[in-house]
Coordinates of C-alpha atoms in Angstrom, one line a residue:
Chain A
X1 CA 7.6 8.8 -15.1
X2 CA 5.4 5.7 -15.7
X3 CA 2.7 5.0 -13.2
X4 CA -0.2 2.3 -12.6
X5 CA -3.6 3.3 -14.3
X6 CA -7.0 2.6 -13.0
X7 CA -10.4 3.2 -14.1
X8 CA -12.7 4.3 -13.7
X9 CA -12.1 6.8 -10.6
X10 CA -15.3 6.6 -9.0
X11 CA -17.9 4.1 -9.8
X12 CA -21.4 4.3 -7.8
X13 CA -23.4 1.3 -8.1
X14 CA -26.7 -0.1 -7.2
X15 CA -26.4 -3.2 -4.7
X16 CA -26.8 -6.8 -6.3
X17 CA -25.2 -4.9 -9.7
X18 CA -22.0 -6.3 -11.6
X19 CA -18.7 -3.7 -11.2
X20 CA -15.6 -3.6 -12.9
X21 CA -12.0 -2.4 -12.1
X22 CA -9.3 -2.0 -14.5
X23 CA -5.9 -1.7 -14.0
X24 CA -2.6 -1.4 -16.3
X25 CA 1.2 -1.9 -14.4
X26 CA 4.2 -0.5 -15.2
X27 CA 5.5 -1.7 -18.0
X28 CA 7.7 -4.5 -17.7
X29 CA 6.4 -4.8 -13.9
X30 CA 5.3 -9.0 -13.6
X31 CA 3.8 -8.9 -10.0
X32 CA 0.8 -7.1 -9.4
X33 CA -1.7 -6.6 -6.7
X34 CA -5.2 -5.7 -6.0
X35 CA -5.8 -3.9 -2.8
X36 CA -8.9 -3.0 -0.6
X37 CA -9.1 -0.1 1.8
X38 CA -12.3 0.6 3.9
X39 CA -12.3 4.1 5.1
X40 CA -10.0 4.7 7.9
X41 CA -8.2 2.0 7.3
X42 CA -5.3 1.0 5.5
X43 CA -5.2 -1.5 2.4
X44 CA -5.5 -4.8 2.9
X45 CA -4.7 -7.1 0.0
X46 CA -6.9 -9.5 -2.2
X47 CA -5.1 -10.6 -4.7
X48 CA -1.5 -11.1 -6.1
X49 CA -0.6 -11.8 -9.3
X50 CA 3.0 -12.9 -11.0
X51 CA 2.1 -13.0 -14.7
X52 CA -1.0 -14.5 -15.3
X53 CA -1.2 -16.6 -12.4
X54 CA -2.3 -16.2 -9.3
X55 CA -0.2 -16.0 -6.3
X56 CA -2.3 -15.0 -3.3
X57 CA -5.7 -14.7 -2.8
X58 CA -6.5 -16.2 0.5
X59 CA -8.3 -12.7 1.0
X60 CA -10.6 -12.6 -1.9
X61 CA -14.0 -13.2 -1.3
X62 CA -14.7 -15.6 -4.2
X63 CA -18.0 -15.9 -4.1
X64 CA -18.5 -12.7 -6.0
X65 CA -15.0 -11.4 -6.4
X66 CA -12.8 -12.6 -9.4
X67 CA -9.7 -11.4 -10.9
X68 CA -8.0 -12.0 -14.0
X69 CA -4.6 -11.0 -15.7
X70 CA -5.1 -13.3 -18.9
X71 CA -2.1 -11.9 -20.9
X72 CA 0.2 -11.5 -17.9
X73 CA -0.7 -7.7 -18.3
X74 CA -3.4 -5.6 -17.4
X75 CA -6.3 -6.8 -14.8
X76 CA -9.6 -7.1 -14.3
X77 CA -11.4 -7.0 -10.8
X78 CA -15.0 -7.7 -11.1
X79 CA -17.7 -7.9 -8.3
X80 CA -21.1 -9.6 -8.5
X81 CA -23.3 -9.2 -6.9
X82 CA -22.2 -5.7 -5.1
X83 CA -23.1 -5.5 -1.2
X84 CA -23.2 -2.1 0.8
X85 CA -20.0 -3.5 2.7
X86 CA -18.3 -3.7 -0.6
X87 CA -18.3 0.5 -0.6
X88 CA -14.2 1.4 -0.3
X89 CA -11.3 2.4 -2.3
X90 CA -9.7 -0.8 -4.9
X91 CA -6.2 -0.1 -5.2
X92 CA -3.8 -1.8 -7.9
X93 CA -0.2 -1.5 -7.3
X94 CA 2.6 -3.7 -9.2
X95 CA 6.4 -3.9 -8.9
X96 CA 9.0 -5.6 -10.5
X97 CA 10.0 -9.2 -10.7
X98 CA 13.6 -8.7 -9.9
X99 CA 14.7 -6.1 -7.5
X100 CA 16.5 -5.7 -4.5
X101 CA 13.4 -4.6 -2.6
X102 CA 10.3 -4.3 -4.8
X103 CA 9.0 -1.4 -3.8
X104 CA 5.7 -1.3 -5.1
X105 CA 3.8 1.4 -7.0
X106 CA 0.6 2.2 -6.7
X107 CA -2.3 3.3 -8.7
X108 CA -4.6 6.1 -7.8
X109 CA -7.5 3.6 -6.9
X110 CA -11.5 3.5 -7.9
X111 CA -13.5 4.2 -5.2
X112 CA -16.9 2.4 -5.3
X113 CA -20.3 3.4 -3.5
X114 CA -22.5 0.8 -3.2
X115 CA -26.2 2.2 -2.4
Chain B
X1 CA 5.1 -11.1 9.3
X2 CA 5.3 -8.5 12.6
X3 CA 3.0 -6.6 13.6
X4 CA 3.9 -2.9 14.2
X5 CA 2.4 -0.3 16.6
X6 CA 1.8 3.7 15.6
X7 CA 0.3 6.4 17.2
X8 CA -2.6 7.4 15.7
X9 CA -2.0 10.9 15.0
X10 CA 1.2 13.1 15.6
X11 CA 1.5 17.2 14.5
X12 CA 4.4 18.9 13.4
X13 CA 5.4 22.9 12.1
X14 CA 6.1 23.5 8.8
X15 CA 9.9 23.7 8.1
X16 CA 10.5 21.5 11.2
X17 CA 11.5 18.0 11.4
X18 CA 8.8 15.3 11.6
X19 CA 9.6 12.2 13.9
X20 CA 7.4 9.0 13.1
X21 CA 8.1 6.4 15.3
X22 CA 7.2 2.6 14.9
X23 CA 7.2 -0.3 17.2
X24 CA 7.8 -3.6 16.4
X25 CA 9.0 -5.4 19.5
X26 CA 8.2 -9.3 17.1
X27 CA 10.5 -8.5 14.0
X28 CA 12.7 -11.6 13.2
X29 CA 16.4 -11.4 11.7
X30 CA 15.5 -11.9 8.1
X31 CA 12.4 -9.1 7.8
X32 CA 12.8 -5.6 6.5
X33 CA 11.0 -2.6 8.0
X34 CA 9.5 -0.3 5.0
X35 CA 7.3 2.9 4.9
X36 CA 4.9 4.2 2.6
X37 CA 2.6 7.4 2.9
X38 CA -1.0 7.8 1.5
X39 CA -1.8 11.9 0.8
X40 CA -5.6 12.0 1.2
X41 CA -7.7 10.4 -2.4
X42 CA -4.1 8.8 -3.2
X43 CA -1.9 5.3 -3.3
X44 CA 0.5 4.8 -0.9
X45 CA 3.4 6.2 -1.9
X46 CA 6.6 4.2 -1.2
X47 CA 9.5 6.4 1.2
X48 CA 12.2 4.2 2.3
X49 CA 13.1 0.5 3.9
X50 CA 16.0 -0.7 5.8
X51 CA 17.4 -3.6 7.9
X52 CA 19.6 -2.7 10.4
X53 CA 21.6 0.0 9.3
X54 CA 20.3 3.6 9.0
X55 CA 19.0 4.6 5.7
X56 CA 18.9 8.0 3.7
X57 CA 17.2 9.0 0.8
X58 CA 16.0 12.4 -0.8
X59 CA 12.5 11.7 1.0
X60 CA 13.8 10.9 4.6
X61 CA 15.7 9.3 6.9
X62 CA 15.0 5.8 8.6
X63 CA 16.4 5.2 12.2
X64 CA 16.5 1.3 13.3
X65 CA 17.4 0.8 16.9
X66 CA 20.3 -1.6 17.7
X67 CA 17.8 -4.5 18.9
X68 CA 15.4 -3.5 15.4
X69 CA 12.2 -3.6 18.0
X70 CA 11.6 0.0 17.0
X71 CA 12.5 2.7 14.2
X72 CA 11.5 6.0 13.8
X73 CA 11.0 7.6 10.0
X74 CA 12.3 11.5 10.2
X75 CA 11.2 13.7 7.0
X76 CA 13.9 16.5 8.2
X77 CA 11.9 19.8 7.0
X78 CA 8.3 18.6 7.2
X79 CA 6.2 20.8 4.1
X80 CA 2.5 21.0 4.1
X81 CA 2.4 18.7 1.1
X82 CA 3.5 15.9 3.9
X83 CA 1.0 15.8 5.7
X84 CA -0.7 12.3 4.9
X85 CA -0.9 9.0 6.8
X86 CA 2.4 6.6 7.0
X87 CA 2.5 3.2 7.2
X88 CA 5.4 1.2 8.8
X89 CA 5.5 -1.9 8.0
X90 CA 7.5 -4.9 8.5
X91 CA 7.7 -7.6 6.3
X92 CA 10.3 -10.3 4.1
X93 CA 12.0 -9.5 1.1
X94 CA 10.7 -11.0 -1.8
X95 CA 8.2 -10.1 -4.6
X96 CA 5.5 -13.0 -3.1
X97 CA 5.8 -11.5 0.2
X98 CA 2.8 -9.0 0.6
X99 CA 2.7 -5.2 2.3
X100 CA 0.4 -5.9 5.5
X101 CA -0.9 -2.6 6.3
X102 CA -2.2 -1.1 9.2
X103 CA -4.0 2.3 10.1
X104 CA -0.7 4.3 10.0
X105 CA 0.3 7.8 11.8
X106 CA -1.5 11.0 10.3
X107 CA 0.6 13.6 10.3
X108 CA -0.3 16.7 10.2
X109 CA 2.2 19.5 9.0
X110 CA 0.7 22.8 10.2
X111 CA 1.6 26.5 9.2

C-alpha cells in the first residue's frame, strides 16, 4: 500500500540552527500539506500545496518558515533560525486532486526538539 | 468551517462498542462531517465522513442526527489497537478546503 514518507523521524537541534523536513506523496497525489502539532494538541496546518504552487499558507510563519514543492513532487520544509516554541511534530499528508472526498493520508511526521 | 465540541477523554472494554460523539450545533448545508484517529507517535489516520445519511465502512459506523448539529462515530467491537485520539471535524468538500483540527476524544480501549 503506498504511503507518505518523511524524514528524518526525529531531529534534535540547537536553537537559532537551520532544520529540514522532507516529504514524498503518494504517487500521483497533486495536493499536499504540511502540518504542525504541539503536544496535546491536534495538527494545525501551515501550508497547502496543489502542484508546485502554493495554495494556503496564511499559517506559516514566514519569517523563518519556507516551503517548497519545485517539481510539483516532493517537499521541502525548512526552519531558520529554530526557536524552543518551534519543538512539535511536522506532519505531511497529501491526497488526490480528484476525488469524491479527498481523504488525506498522512505521513508518520518528524518530530523536532529544539534545545 | 464549524467548530466541533468533544469530550476530552471517554473509556471503553475491549470487544464492546465505542460511542464517540461530536457536536456541532454551527454546521451549514453544504459541509461534511469527517473523522480521523491518531494512535500515539502516528498521522492521523482517515475513518469515515458523511453528510446526512448514515455511513458504514469496515472501520466504523458514522451516525448524523436529522438536524446534522451532532453525530456520533461507533467502532462496533472496540480492540486495544483503537485506542488513540479522534478527531471530528467538519468541513467543505474540496481538495483546497483544509482539515481544521481540534484536540479530539482519547479513547481508551481497556482489557
Amino acid at each position: 500500500e503506498a504511503e507518505v514518507a518523511q524524514s528524518p523521524r526525529y531531529k534534535i537541534t540547537e536553537k537559532s540552527q537551520a532544520v529540514a523536513f522532507w516529504c514524498d506523496p503518494i504517487s500521483g497525489h497533486a495536493t499536499l500539506y504540511w502540518y504542525r502539532q504541539i503536544l496535546g494538541q491536534g495538527p494545525e496546518l501551515l501550508v497547502q500545496f496543489q502542484d508546485e504552487s502554493v495554495v494556503d499558507d496564511s499559517q506559516l510563519p514566514k519569517d523563518r518558515f519556507s516551503a517548497e514543492r519545485l517539481k510539483g513532487v516532493d517537499s521541502t520544509l525548512k526552519i531558520q533560525p529554530a526557536e524552543l516554541g518551534d519543538s512539535a511534530m511536522y506532519l505531511c499528508a497529501s491526497s488526490p486532486e480528484q476525488g469524491a472526498y479527498n481523504e488525506q493520508f498522512f505521513g508518520p511526521g518528524t518530530r523536532l526538539t529544539v534545545l | 468551517d464549524a467548530k466541533t465540541t468533544q469530550p476530552p477523554s471517554m473509556d471503553c472494554a475491549e470487544g464492546r462498542a465505542a460511542n464517540l460523539p461530536c457536536n456541532h450545533s454551527t454546521i451549514s448545508g453544504n459541509e461534511y462531517v469527517y473523522w480521523y484517529r491518531q494512535i500515539h507517535s502516528q498521522g492521523p489516520q482517515y475513518i469515515i465522513h458523511g453528510l446526512k445519511n448514515n455511513e458504514t465502512n469496515e472501520m466504523a459506523s458514522l451516525i448524523i442526527t436529522e438536524d446534522r448539529k451532532s453525530s456520533t462515530l461507533i467502532l462496533p467491537h472496540a480492540t486495544l489497537r483503537d485506542t488513540a485520539v479522534y478527531y471530528c471535524i467538519v468541513r467543505t468538500q474540496g481538495s483546497n478546503y483544509k482539515l481544521t483540527f481540534g484536540k479530539g476524544t482519547l479513547l481508551t480501549v481497556n482489557p
